[in-house]
Structures are given as structure tokens and as C-alpha cells.
Short mmCIF file of C-alpha atoms in Angstrom, two decimals:
data_model
loop_
_atom_site.label_atom_id
_atom_site.label_comp_id
_atom_site.label_asym_id
_atom_site.label_seq_id
_atom_site.Cartn_x
_atom_site.Cartn_y
_atom_site.Cartn_z
CA MET A 28 -45.51 28.79 48.82
CA SER A 29 -48.08 30.78 48.91
CA ARG A 30 -51.57 29.80 45.95
CA GLU A 31 -51.72 33.35 44.73
CA SER A 32 -48.67 32.67 43.32
CA ARG A 33 -49.02 29.32 41.88
CA ALA A 34 -49.78 30.30 38.01
CA TYR A 35 -48.01 33.99 36.85
CA ARG A 36 -48.81 35.78 34.19
CA THR A 37 -45.09 37.12 31.86
CA GLU A 38 -44.45 37.60 27.95
CA GLY A 39 -41.12 37.73 26.36
CA ILE A 40 -39.87 36.31 22.68
CA VAL A 41 -39.50 32.99 22.43
CA LEU A 42 -35.39 32.38 21.70
CA ARG A 43 -35.87 28.14 20.73
CA ARG A 44 -37.41 24.43 21.37
CA ARG A 45 -35.92 21.73 22.19
CA ASN A 46 -38.52 18.40 22.33
CA ILE A 47 -38.52 16.25 24.89
CA GLY A 48 -41.55 12.96 25.23
CA GLU A 49 -43.97 11.75 23.44
CA ALA A 50 -45.34 16.09 22.91
CA ASP A 51 -43.91 17.94 25.15
CA SER A 52 -41.70 20.76 24.19
CA ILE A 53 -38.71 23.36 26.31
CA PHE A 54 -38.52 26.72 24.93
CA VAL A 55 -36.39 29.09 25.89
CA VAL A 56 -38.18 32.83 26.31
CA PHE A 57 -36.47 36.49 26.66
CA GLY A 58 -38.04 38.64 28.22
CA GLU A 59 -38.41 42.66 30.22
CA GLU A 60 -39.78 41.80 33.04
CA ARG A 61 -37.65 38.24 33.81
CA GLY A 62 -34.83 37.74 31.50
CA LYS A 63 -34.13 34.69 30.05
CA PHE A 64 -36.11 32.09 31.39
CA GLU A 65 -37.75 27.84 30.11
CA GLY A 66 -40.66 26.54 30.82
CA VAL A 67 -42.20 23.43 29.71
CA ALA A 68 -45.21 23.12 27.33
CA ARG A 69 -47.06 19.63 27.26
CA GLY A 70 -48.99 18.31 25.11
CA ILE A 71 -47.71 21.13 22.60
CA ARG A 72 -46.69 19.10 19.44
CA LYS A 73 -50.42 17.84 19.00
CA ALA A 74 -52.53 18.99 16.24
CA ARG A 75 -54.85 20.11 18.31
CA SER A 76 -53.26 21.66 21.11
CA ARG A 77 -54.66 25.45 21.80
CA MET A 78 -50.27 26.42 21.94
CA ARG A 79 -49.47 24.93 18.96
CA GLY A 80 -48.27 27.89 16.88
CA HIS A 81 -48.76 30.96 20.00
CA LEU A 82 -45.17 29.63 21.20
CA GLU A 83 -43.28 28.78 18.22
CA PRO A 84 -39.63 30.89 18.37
CA LEU A 85 -39.09 34.27 16.60
CA THR A 86 -42.98 34.99 18.11
CA PHE A 87 -43.27 37.61 21.26
CA SER A 88 -46.64 36.44 23.08
CA ARG A 89 -47.58 36.65 26.15
CA PHE A 90 -48.06 33.67 28.84
CA LEU A 91 -50.25 32.07 31.76
CA MET A 92 -47.43 30.11 33.66
CA ALA A 93 -47.36 27.44 36.44
CA ARG A 94 -45.16 27.22 38.74
CA GLY A 95 -43.51 23.88 38.48
CA ARG A 96 -40.81 21.12 40.71
CA ASN A 97 -38.37 22.07 37.76
CA LEU A 98 -39.27 23.91 35.06
CA ASP A 99 -42.57 25.83 35.33
CA VAL A 100 -45.46 25.00 33.37
CA PHE A 101 -46.83 26.98 30.64
CA THR A 102 -49.71 27.09 31.05
CA GLN A 103 -52.08 29.34 28.37
CA ALA A 104 -50.15 31.70 25.26
CA GLU A 105 -50.38 33.98 23.24
CA THR A 106 -49.37 35.50 20.18
CA VAL A 107 -48.51 39.48 20.88
CA ARG A 108 -46.99 40.53 17.19
CA SER A 109 -44.76 37.72 15.08
CA PHE A 110 -42.15 38.73 12.29
CA PRO A 111 -44.30 37.03 8.90
CA ASN A 112 -41.91 37.89 6.79
CA VAL A 113 -38.63 36.92 8.36
CA ALA A 114 -40.73 34.17 8.54
CA ALA A 115 -41.34 33.49 4.84
CA ASP A 116 -37.17 34.34 3.80
CA LEU A 117 -34.84 32.77 4.64
CA ASP A 118 -31.78 35.37 4.62
CA ARG A 119 -34.20 36.75 6.92
CA TRP A 120 -35.30 34.21 8.79
CA ALA A 121 -31.56 32.68 9.07
CA THR A 122 -30.91 36.55 10.68
CA ALA A 123 -33.66 36.66 12.94
CA SER A 124 -31.89 32.92 14.57
CA TYR A 125 -28.50 34.46 15.01
CA LEU A 126 -30.55 37.12 16.45
CA LEU A 127 -31.91 34.23 18.52
CA GLU A 128 -28.18 32.39 19.28
CA LEU A 129 -26.50 35.56 20.45
CA VAL A 130 -29.38 36.49 22.98
CA ASP A 131 -29.17 32.86 23.87
CA ARG A 132 -25.56 32.33 24.33
CA PHE A 133 -24.49 34.93 25.40
CA THR A 134 -27.33 36.04 28.63
CA VAL A 135 -28.25 33.56 31.91
CA GLU A 136 -31.55 32.62 33.18
CA HIS A 137 -33.50 34.94 35.20
CA ALA A 138 -31.05 38.21 34.94
CA PRO A 139 -33.31 40.82 33.02
CA ASN A 140 -32.12 42.91 31.01
CA ARG A 141 -34.46 45.37 29.56
CA ASP A 142 -31.77 46.74 27.05
CA LEU A 143 -31.21 43.89 25.39
CA PHE A 144 -34.85 43.00 25.28
CA HIS A 145 -35.89 46.73 23.54
CA LEU A 146 -32.93 45.62 20.65
CA LEU A 147 -33.80 42.45 20.39
CA TYR A 148 -37.75 43.08 19.94
CA ALA A 149 -36.16 46.98 17.20
CA SER A 150 -33.78 44.18 15.56
CA LEU A 151 -36.68 41.85 14.83
CA GLU A 152 -39.22 44.53 13.74
CA SER A 153 -36.50 46.01 12.03
CA LEU A 154 -35.56 42.72 9.64
CA ASP A 155 -39.67 42.08 8.85
CA GLY A 156 -39.88 45.32 8.04
CA GLY A 157 -37.21 45.13 4.57
CA SER A 158 -34.50 46.99 6.14
CA ALA A 159 -31.26 45.44 4.62
CA ALA A 160 -30.39 41.90 6.76
CA ASP A 161 -26.77 42.83 7.04
CA LEU A 162 -26.76 45.69 8.77
CA VAL A 163 -29.30 44.82 10.78
CA PRO A 164 -27.24 42.40 11.86
CA ARG A 165 -23.91 43.65 12.00
CA TYR A 166 -26.34 46.79 14.78
CA PHE A 167 -26.59 43.91 16.68
CA GLU A 168 -23.97 41.71 18.01
CA LEU A 169 -22.22 45.56 18.23
CA HIS A 170 -25.33 46.32 21.47
CA VAL A 171 -25.01 43.39 22.39
CA LEU A 172 -21.26 43.03 23.23
CA ALA A 173 -22.36 46.59 24.95
CA LEU A 174 -25.01 44.99 26.84
CA THR A 175 -23.86 42.31 28.06
CA GLY A 176 -20.17 44.33 29.61
CA PHE A 177 -17.78 43.29 25.85
CA ASP A 178 -17.70 46.22 24.73
CA VAL A 179 -16.30 47.50 21.90
CA TYR A 180 -13.60 49.71 22.74
CA LEU A 181 -14.35 52.67 19.49
CA ASP A 182 -13.48 56.35 20.66
CA GLY A 183 -8.98 55.26 21.77
CA CYS A 184 -6.56 52.42 21.61
CA ALA A 185 -7.75 50.30 23.72
CA ALA A 186 -4.57 49.27 25.34
CA CYS A 187 -2.92 52.32 26.51
CA GLY A 188 -6.27 55.52 25.46
CA GLY A 189 -4.56 56.77 23.09
CA ARG A 190 -5.85 59.27 20.51
CA LEU A 191 -6.30 57.24 17.05
CA PRO A 192 -4.85 59.38 13.68
CA PRO A 193 -7.43 58.92 10.78
CA GLU A 194 -5.75 55.57 9.09
CA ASN A 195 -6.04 51.52 8.42
CA THR A 196 -6.30 50.26 13.26
CA LEU A 197 -6.54 47.38 14.38
CA VAL A 198 -9.31 46.08 15.84
CA ALA A 199 -8.82 43.13 18.53
CA ALA A 200 -11.00 41.26 20.17
CA ALA A 201 -8.52 40.45 22.89
CA ALA A 202 -7.62 43.83 23.74
CA GLY A 203 -11.15 45.28 23.43
CA GLY A 204 -11.33 47.19 20.80
CA LEU A 205 -9.75 49.41 17.90
CA VAL A 206 -4.99 49.55 18.78
CA CYS A 207 -3.36 52.27 17.91
CA ARG A 208 0.49 51.89 16.71
CA GLN A 209 1.80 51.03 19.55
CA CYS A 210 0.79 48.69 20.81
CA ARG A 211 -0.02 46.76 18.30
CA PRO A 212 3.26 44.39 19.20
CA GLU A 213 0.41 44.02 22.28
CA ALA A 214 -2.86 43.52 20.58
CA GLY A 215 -3.31 40.07 19.79
CA THR A 216 -4.09 39.06 16.93
CA GLY A 217 -6.24 41.28 15.10
CA ARG A 218 -7.38 42.48 12.11
CA LEU A 219 -7.72 46.49 10.22
CA LEU A 220 -10.90 48.45 9.67
CA SER A 221 -10.41 51.04 7.31
CA VAL A 222 -11.00 54.64 8.27
CA PRO A 223 -14.91 54.20 6.33
CA ALA A 224 -15.59 50.90 8.24
CA ILE A 225 -13.89 53.19 11.91
CA LYS A 226 -16.50 55.81 10.86
CA VAL A 227 -19.55 53.51 10.34
CA LEU A 228 -18.36 51.86 14.21
CA ARG A 229 -18.17 54.78 15.96
CA HIS A 230 -21.61 55.82 13.98
CA ALA A 231 -23.68 52.12 14.96
CA ARG A 232 -22.26 53.23 18.59
CA ARG A 233 -24.39 56.37 18.28
CA ALA A 234 -26.59 56.41 16.15
CA SER A 235 -30.26 54.62 17.08
CA LEU A 236 -30.84 51.00 14.36
CA PRO A 237 -33.60 52.96 12.30
CA GLU A 238 -31.30 55.76 10.82
CA PHE A 239 -27.91 53.44 10.97
CA VAL A 240 -29.87 50.33 8.69
CA ALA A 241 -31.25 53.91 7.04
CA LEU A 242 -27.31 53.72 5.74
CA ARG A 243 -26.43 53.44 2.68
CA VAL A 244 -22.83 51.39 3.37
CA PRO A 245 -21.02 50.00 0.65
CA GLY A 246 -21.24 46.05 0.17
CA ALA A 247 -16.78 45.80 0.87
CA VAL A 248 -17.63 47.84 4.15
CA VAL A 249 -19.72 45.74 6.21
CA GLU A 250 -17.85 42.80 5.07
CA GLU A 251 -15.21 43.87 7.45
CA LEU A 252 -17.38 45.16 9.81
CA ARG A 253 -19.18 41.46 9.60
CA ALA A 254 -15.88 39.42 10.24
CA ALA A 255 -14.95 41.81 12.86
CA LEU A 256 -17.57 41.99 14.90
CA GLY A 257 -17.38 38.01 14.69
CA ASP A 258 -14.38 37.86 15.31
CA PHE A 259 -15.61 39.66 18.86
CA VAL A 260 -18.29 37.01 19.21
CA ARG A 261 -16.13 33.97 19.11
CA TYR A 262 -13.89 35.32 21.10
CA HIS A 263 -16.42 35.88 23.85
CA LEU A 264 -18.02 33.02 23.22
CA GLU A 265 -15.35 30.74 22.82
CA ARG A 266 -17.64 29.11 20.53
CA GLU A 267 -18.68 29.14 16.63
CA LEU A 268 -21.89 29.39 16.60
CA GLY A 269 -24.89 26.44 13.99
CA THR A 270 -26.40 30.40 12.93
CA ALA A 271 -23.02 32.15 11.89
CA ARG A 272 -21.72 28.92 9.88
CA PHE A 273 -25.87 29.22 7.76
CA VAL A 274 -26.29 32.89 7.29
CA GLU A 275 -22.52 32.21 5.93
CA GLU A 276 -23.24 28.84 3.74
CA LEU A 277 -26.49 30.60 2.42
CA ARG A 278 -24.26 34.04 1.46
CA ALA A 279 -21.58 31.66 0.19
CA SER A 280 -24.75 29.98 -2.26
CA GLY A 281 -25.02 33.49 -3.09
CA SER A 282 -28.42 33.77 -1.57
CA ILE A 283 -28.52 37.72 0.19
CA THR A 284 -28.99 39.97 -2.08
CA ALA A 285 -26.80 43.23 -2.88
CA GLN A 286 -27.02 45.06 -0.35
CA ASN A 287 -29.82 47.54 0.20
CA ALA A 288 -31.44 46.79 -2.60
CA ASP A 289 -34.98 45.84 -1.96
CA THR A 290 -34.53 48.39 0.30
CA MET B 25 -17.26 -2.56 38.66
CA SER B 26 -21.03 -2.78 40.99
CA GLY B 27 -23.75 -0.86 40.40
CA SER B 28 -24.87 1.98 43.07
CA GLY B 29 -26.26 0.96 45.16
CA GLY B 30 -25.64 -3.35 45.02
CA THR B 31 -26.77 -4.06 41.86
CA PRO B 32 -25.24 -5.97 40.48
CA GLU B 33 -23.78 -4.84 37.41
CA PRO B 34 -25.00 -7.01 34.53
CA ILE B 35 -28.53 -5.05 35.27
CA ALA B 36 -26.24 -1.13 36.53
CA ARG B 37 -25.84 -2.22 32.47
CA LEU B 38 -29.27 -3.06 31.47
CA VAL B 39 -30.31 0.50 32.94
CA GLU B 40 -28.62 2.39 32.28
CA GLN B 41 -29.07 1.32 28.63
CA PHE B 42 -32.50 1.45 28.83
CA HIS B 43 -32.38 5.03 30.43
CA ARG B 44 -30.78 5.78 26.27
CA LEU B 45 -33.72 5.78 24.81
CA PRO B 46 -35.93 8.52 23.97
CA GLY B 47 -38.18 8.68 26.70
CA ILE B 48 -37.31 6.41 29.42
CA GLY B 49 -36.69 8.24 32.33
CA PRO B 50 -34.68 6.34 35.04
CA LYS B 51 -37.66 4.81 37.12
CA SER B 52 -38.51 3.30 33.81
CA ALA B 53 -35.67 1.93 33.12
CA GLN B 54 -35.15 0.10 36.03
CA ARG B 55 -38.28 -1.58 36.03
CA LEU B 56 -37.84 -2.15 32.42
CA ALA B 57 -34.91 -3.97 33.41
CA TYR B 58 -36.14 -5.96 36.41
CA HIS B 59 -39.15 -6.74 33.61
CA ILE B 60 -36.19 -8.34 30.90
CA LEU B 61 -34.88 -10.26 34.62
CA ARG B 62 -38.33 -12.14 35.08
CA VAL B 63 -38.64 -13.09 31.60
CA GLY B 64 -38.45 -16.48 30.05
CA ASP B 65 -34.80 -17.13 28.34
CA ASP B 66 -36.27 -17.15 24.66
CA GLU B 67 -38.10 -13.90 24.79
CA ALA B 68 -35.30 -11.85 26.51
CA GLN B 69 -33.76 -13.43 23.72
CA ALA B 70 -36.02 -13.06 21.09
CA LEU B 71 -36.06 -8.88 22.33
CA ALA B 72 -32.12 -9.34 21.47
CA ASN B 73 -32.58 -10.45 19.27
CA ALA B 74 -34.80 -7.87 17.10
CA VAL B 75 -32.57 -5.34 17.89
CA LEU B 76 -29.76 -6.66 16.59
CA GLU B 77 -31.52 -7.88 13.58
CA VAL B 78 -33.22 -4.01 12.69
CA LYS B 79 -29.47 -2.93 12.81
CA ARG B 80 -28.70 -5.79 10.62
CA ARG B 81 -30.63 -5.76 8.18
CA ILE B 82 -32.52 -2.20 7.51
CA ARG B 83 -31.11 0.32 5.88
CA LEU B 84 -31.18 3.78 4.89
CA CYS B 85 -33.02 3.28 0.69
CA SER B 86 -30.57 4.92 -2.25
CA VAL B 87 -33.30 6.43 -3.49
CA CYS B 88 -35.12 7.21 -1.00
CA CYS B 89 -33.39 7.66 2.33
CA TYR B 90 -36.02 5.43 3.77
CA ILE B 91 -35.00 2.93 5.64
CA THR B 92 -35.92 -0.79 4.25
CA GLU B 93 -34.10 -4.38 3.87
CA HIS B 94 -34.33 -4.17 0.47
CA ASP B 95 -32.79 -1.89 -1.72
CA PRO B 96 -34.85 0.82 -3.54
CA CYS B 97 -37.38 0.43 -1.14
CA ASN B 98 -40.75 -1.47 -1.89
CA TYR B 99 -42.61 2.58 -2.82
CA CYS B 100 -39.11 3.14 -4.85
CA SER B 101 -40.24 0.15 -6.62
CA ASP B 102 -43.98 -0.42 -6.16
CA GLU B 103 -44.36 0.50 -10.57
CA ARG B 104 -47.68 1.39 -9.94
CA ARG B 105 -47.00 4.89 -7.89
CA ASP B 106 -46.62 8.26 -9.93
CA ARG B 107 -42.99 8.28 -10.23
CA SER B 108 -44.08 12.75 -11.32
CA VAL B 109 -44.29 13.62 -8.05
CA VAL B 110 -42.06 12.76 -4.56
CA CYS B 111 -43.73 14.17 -1.20
CA VAL B 112 -40.64 15.45 0.50
CA VAL B 113 -41.10 14.71 4.83
CA GLU B 114 -38.75 14.87 8.07
CA GLN B 115 -38.64 11.36 9.28
CA ALA B 116 -39.69 7.34 8.44
CA LEU B 117 -42.54 7.77 10.31
CA ASP B 118 -44.07 10.68 8.44
CA ILE B 119 -44.79 8.45 5.55
CA SER B 120 -47.52 6.25 7.57
CA ALA B 121 -49.18 9.55 8.32
CA ILE B 122 -49.20 10.05 4.35
CA GLU B 123 -50.44 6.19 3.60
CA ARG B 124 -52.49 6.15 6.48
CA SER B 125 -54.54 9.11 4.64
CA GLY B 126 -54.57 6.85 1.72
CA GLY B 127 -54.85 10.23 -0.96
CA TYR B 128 -51.61 10.44 -2.04
CA ARG B 129 -49.96 7.64 -4.67
CA GLY B 130 -46.33 8.59 -5.22
CA LEU B 131 -43.17 9.05 -4.81
CA TYR B 132 -41.57 9.85 -1.46
CA HIS B 133 -38.41 10.84 0.18
CA VAL B 134 -37.17 11.47 3.07
CA LEU B 135 -35.20 14.39 5.12
CA HIS B 136 -34.01 12.81 8.46
CA GLY B 137 -34.06 16.23 9.99
CA VAL B 138 -34.93 20.11 9.20
CA LEU B 139 -33.34 22.76 8.94
CA ASN B 140 -31.93 23.82 12.84
CA PRO B 141 -28.78 26.42 13.08
CA MET B 142 -29.78 26.93 16.46
CA ASP B 143 -28.77 23.01 17.79
CA GLY B 144 -26.43 22.87 14.30
CA VAL B 145 -28.00 21.17 11.99
CA GLY B 146 -27.49 22.46 8.00
CA PRO B 147 -28.17 21.53 4.97
CA GLU B 148 -25.73 19.17 4.41
CA ASP B 149 -26.87 17.36 7.48
CA LEU B 150 -30.08 16.60 6.01
CA ARG B 151 -30.61 14.06 3.26
CA PHE B 152 -30.80 16.70 -0.42
CA ARG B 153 -27.93 15.84 -1.72
CA GLU B 154 -30.11 12.89 -2.55
CA LEU B 155 -33.34 15.08 -3.46
CA LEU B 156 -30.94 17.45 -5.41
CA ALA B 157 -29.26 14.05 -7.49
CA ARG B 158 -33.12 12.55 -7.59
CA VAL B 159 -34.31 15.10 -9.59
CA GLN B 160 -31.03 16.59 -11.41
CA ASP B 161 -31.57 12.15 -12.61
CA GLY B 162 -35.45 14.09 -14.75
CA GLY B 163 -38.44 12.67 -13.86
CA VAL B 164 -40.15 14.77 -11.94
CA GLN B 165 -42.54 16.83 -12.02
CA GLU B 166 -43.22 18.31 -8.79
CA VAL B 167 -42.34 18.14 -4.87
CA ILE B 168 -43.93 18.32 -2.28
CA MET B 169 -42.64 19.78 1.12
CA ALA B 170 -43.94 18.21 3.80
CA THR B 171 -42.40 19.06 6.05
CA ASN B 172 -43.94 20.66 9.30
CA PRO B 173 -45.16 23.77 9.64
CA SER B 174 -43.26 24.89 12.51
CA LEU B 175 -41.03 27.79 11.63
CA GLU B 176 -38.25 25.03 11.09
CA GLY B 177 -40.52 22.78 8.54
CA GLU B 178 -41.00 26.68 6.73
CA ALA B 179 -37.64 27.54 6.84
CA THR B 180 -36.67 23.71 5.23
CA ALA B 181 -39.19 23.41 2.12
CA MET B 182 -38.39 27.33 1.82
CA TYR B 183 -34.46 25.93 1.24
CA ALA B 184 -35.69 22.88 -0.63
CA ALA B 185 -37.12 25.63 -3.39
CA LYS B 186 -34.08 27.62 -3.69
CA LEU B 187 -32.33 24.36 -4.52
CA LEU B 188 -34.33 23.18 -6.40
CA GLY B 189 -37.11 26.04 -8.29
CA PRO B 190 -33.69 26.14 -11.00
CA LEU B 191 -34.39 23.04 -12.12
CA GLY B 192 -37.45 23.73 -13.25
CA VAL B 193 -39.73 21.39 -11.14
CA ARG B 194 -42.97 22.51 -9.44
CA VAL B 195 -41.89 22.86 -5.17
CA THR B 196 -45.29 22.99 -4.13
CA ARG B 197 -45.76 23.08 -0.21
CA LEU B 198 -49.01 20.72 1.93
CA ALA B 199 -52.10 23.01 2.57
CA ARG B 200 -52.01 25.16 6.45
CA GLY B 201 -54.76 26.07 8.29
CA LEU B 202 -57.49 25.10 10.76
CA PRO B 203 -57.25 21.24 12.38
CA SER B 204 -60.03 19.47 12.62
CA GLY B 205 -61.65 19.71 15.61
CA ALA B 206 -60.22 22.82 16.36
CA ASP B 207 -61.98 26.02 18.77
CA LEU B 208 -61.09 29.34 15.67
CA GLU B 209 -61.12 31.76 19.30
CA TYR B 210 -57.11 29.01 20.16
CA ALA B 211 -56.04 30.35 16.83
CA ASP B 212 -52.69 32.15 16.36
CA ASP B 213 -52.89 34.50 13.98
CA VAL B 214 -50.87 32.61 11.00
CA THR B 215 -53.04 30.09 10.95
CA LEU B 216 -56.14 31.93 10.69
CA LEU B 217 -54.46 34.03 7.77
CA ARG B 218 -52.98 30.83 6.25
CA ALA B 219 -56.74 28.96 6.45
CA LEU B 220 -58.84 32.16 5.14
CA GLU B 221 -56.71 33.18 2.11
CA GLY B 222 -57.48 28.53 0.91
CA ARG B 223 -60.63 29.11 1.50
CA GLN B 224 -63.45 26.87 -0.01
CA ALA B 225 -66.61 27.25 -1.36
CA VAL B 226 -68.75 25.19 0.51
#
């Protein structure tokens, strides 16, 4: 390895931290250029660490890294963008943690996915700007599925390709999307989506995030989408996400404000 | 079954046990195991006893969840302490840090962790139920959230405020700002902002 390549610059959004040893932490970062990568930060848990605060989950930072034998080492870090309003609100923080975990679970290391990076950045920005905390994650789920190869098919029957009449329609994760009446027996488990819910989903596919979160969606419809998209996430990840459970707990304890109440 | 590379099984087993301890790598584990091999019988016995004693005699205080030999713990049973204030910390070790500062004479509560949904730690995994019960019992006027100023620590503090707020108790947070000996140029925006907000007359 040549001398010049020992250190390099990069940037990304910090997804998670894992503490090791006395004062070190390993951070998982998702960057536009490099995709997901890990690095170790030495002494970061000491109060006088200069990187502390710049290397925290939920910050977009610029790093100077040094190649290490096993793990690369963070040698300098500087915050480019933090999301203070997300960090200062329990519901938004929980939702943002869910988005970070989705990215962590749906990606493999060293595989850049620029669109996904932009989606994550825009979603955190949107949450920070006060958008509906229950619409942002729905948009994110639909698009993270699409961007990682698990697109939800909405334009016809996912099994036979046939046209779908405007009626309550089955959506099944195993089939990969909406399923017509004839194909239902082979589609596996799923749930029925109402016509408004299907329309909102189709809109989410085409619209930009700001356009989508400006939408006024009735609570019952958001609830349908949450359940359906949650099915897809669980089906493809084959697990229940800890952050999803936490968001759910907060919601159950009546903390998530009524939809769009703060816009 | 003999250990790897002809290491006698008891030594391999001891190495394995040391290796499980936090911060002990394979080499350190070997060094410790071979050290034990060299020390006298009574020294080894003393170590074994100390490990067993700690498991046998130490439990969590039924009031504050601090590690203790007597229930309630020394802090909870100390009559000179202010019973209207409860300082909530992440782990038992944090109490020693606060005690060392010498500036606090109230009671404590140990959560044994912080909210970290990414790693599957939710409110039910922490000692919030016990904290809620203490506040509900009355007498507590202020709860000081002394969790670390990390994202997870902040969220835990917010959760506590949400949980205890309706009970009419005052929930406060340790101040955030620049640590002594710090360099301004290396401070992150959030810390600087908090330091500015919390500025005081010289």
C-alpha cells in the first residue's frame, strides 16, 4: 500500500455506534460515495475528545480516516449538518432511529447507493423541518424497498400483471405488491388496502418527498399504509426492528401527535 | 476434551472465561490465566471467593436499583440526604462520579442503561417502572436526569420527562456545554449552542 493512500477523506450520515473497550467506539456510517462503512474512533468517550459531538448517530459529518489493519480509524470529524429538532423531540428521534436502522439493515458494506443516501438525507431534513412524523417514514419505507431491489408493485396485479379495478385490493409481501382477486389464492398472506390508501401509495411512488408530506392523509389511511409497508419490511428483513417496536410503544402511549397537527 | 494445541483443558477453560470479560482480548486472557497458574493457592482462592461473594452478597437496592449489600442501600437509608431530589443516572459507576464532585446531597436512581432502540433497548428494559413508583409514592419534588449527553441519553431524559411530567414533579437535565480544558475550535455546533444559551456572568 502506498503512503498516500493511508489517509483519506470521506463523509456520511452516522447510523449507529457500538462501544468497545475503555473509551473507544465503532461507528457505522452511510456515505454517498462509499455506501455503508465502519470505522473505529479511539478515545471518543472521554470528555475531552475532539471528535465527540461530531461523531454521533444522526449527524452528517465529514471525516478524515486512516486505513487500519482491520478497521479504518476516524482521525478527524467535523459536523456538516445536524438535526437538532429531531434530537430534541422523542417521537421524531424514534422515527429517525427507525430510518437509520432501515438503512443499516437494507444495505451491505461498501456498496454505494446514492439515491438511498439522498432519500435518507432528505427524510431527516424533512423530519427536522417539522413534517408529519408519520408520513415521512411511510415514504421512506416504500422507497427504501424500491432502491434495494424489493419494489412494491402497484400498477397492476403483481402475480399476473392484470389490471386492477378500483376496489379494496389485497397487498401481499410474498407476491411483491397488489394482487387481483383471481390471483389471491396463490398470493400468500397480506392485507386489504382501501382505494384511498392505494392512491396515496401510488402518489408516493411518483411524488417528491416534500410533495408527499404536504399531503393531508386521513389517520385511518396512514394506519393502513403503516401496517402494509411494515409487512413488506418484516418480510424482506425477516425480523422485527427494535426501532419499529419503540416507535410503536411511543405511539401506544399516546405520544405521537395527531397527524399533521404540527404543520 | 483437551484445549486447542495441547493446552490442558482447565487452563483453556480459564482462558475462555477471562476472554469473556469486557476489554479482555485473547492475549490478555492467556496472560491472566498463566498468571493465575503461577500464584499461590490462597491468592487464587481469594480471587475465586471475591467473585462468588460479589454474586452472593450484592443485589440491587429495592428503592434506587443501585448495587448494594444491604437493602435499602447506604444512599437510600442515609437520613442526612435530601429526599426531595432524585438524580437519575445510566449506570452505578456514574454515582461515584457525582459523589466525587461533592456537590450533590440528594438520592439516586440507576436506570441500568439508556434507551437504544437500534440495539433493542426499550423503556421496559430499563428501571423506569421503579422510578415511576418512587415518584408516585410522593415526597419527590425534582428528578435530575443525569444521563450522558449523547443522543441516547437525551432521548432517555425526554422519555423520563414525558413519563413523570404528568405527576407534577419537576424534571431537570444536567447542563450541557464546554468541558474544562476544551478547545473552542473543536467544539461541535450543538455543544457551542448550549454553552451560549447557558452562559453566566463572570
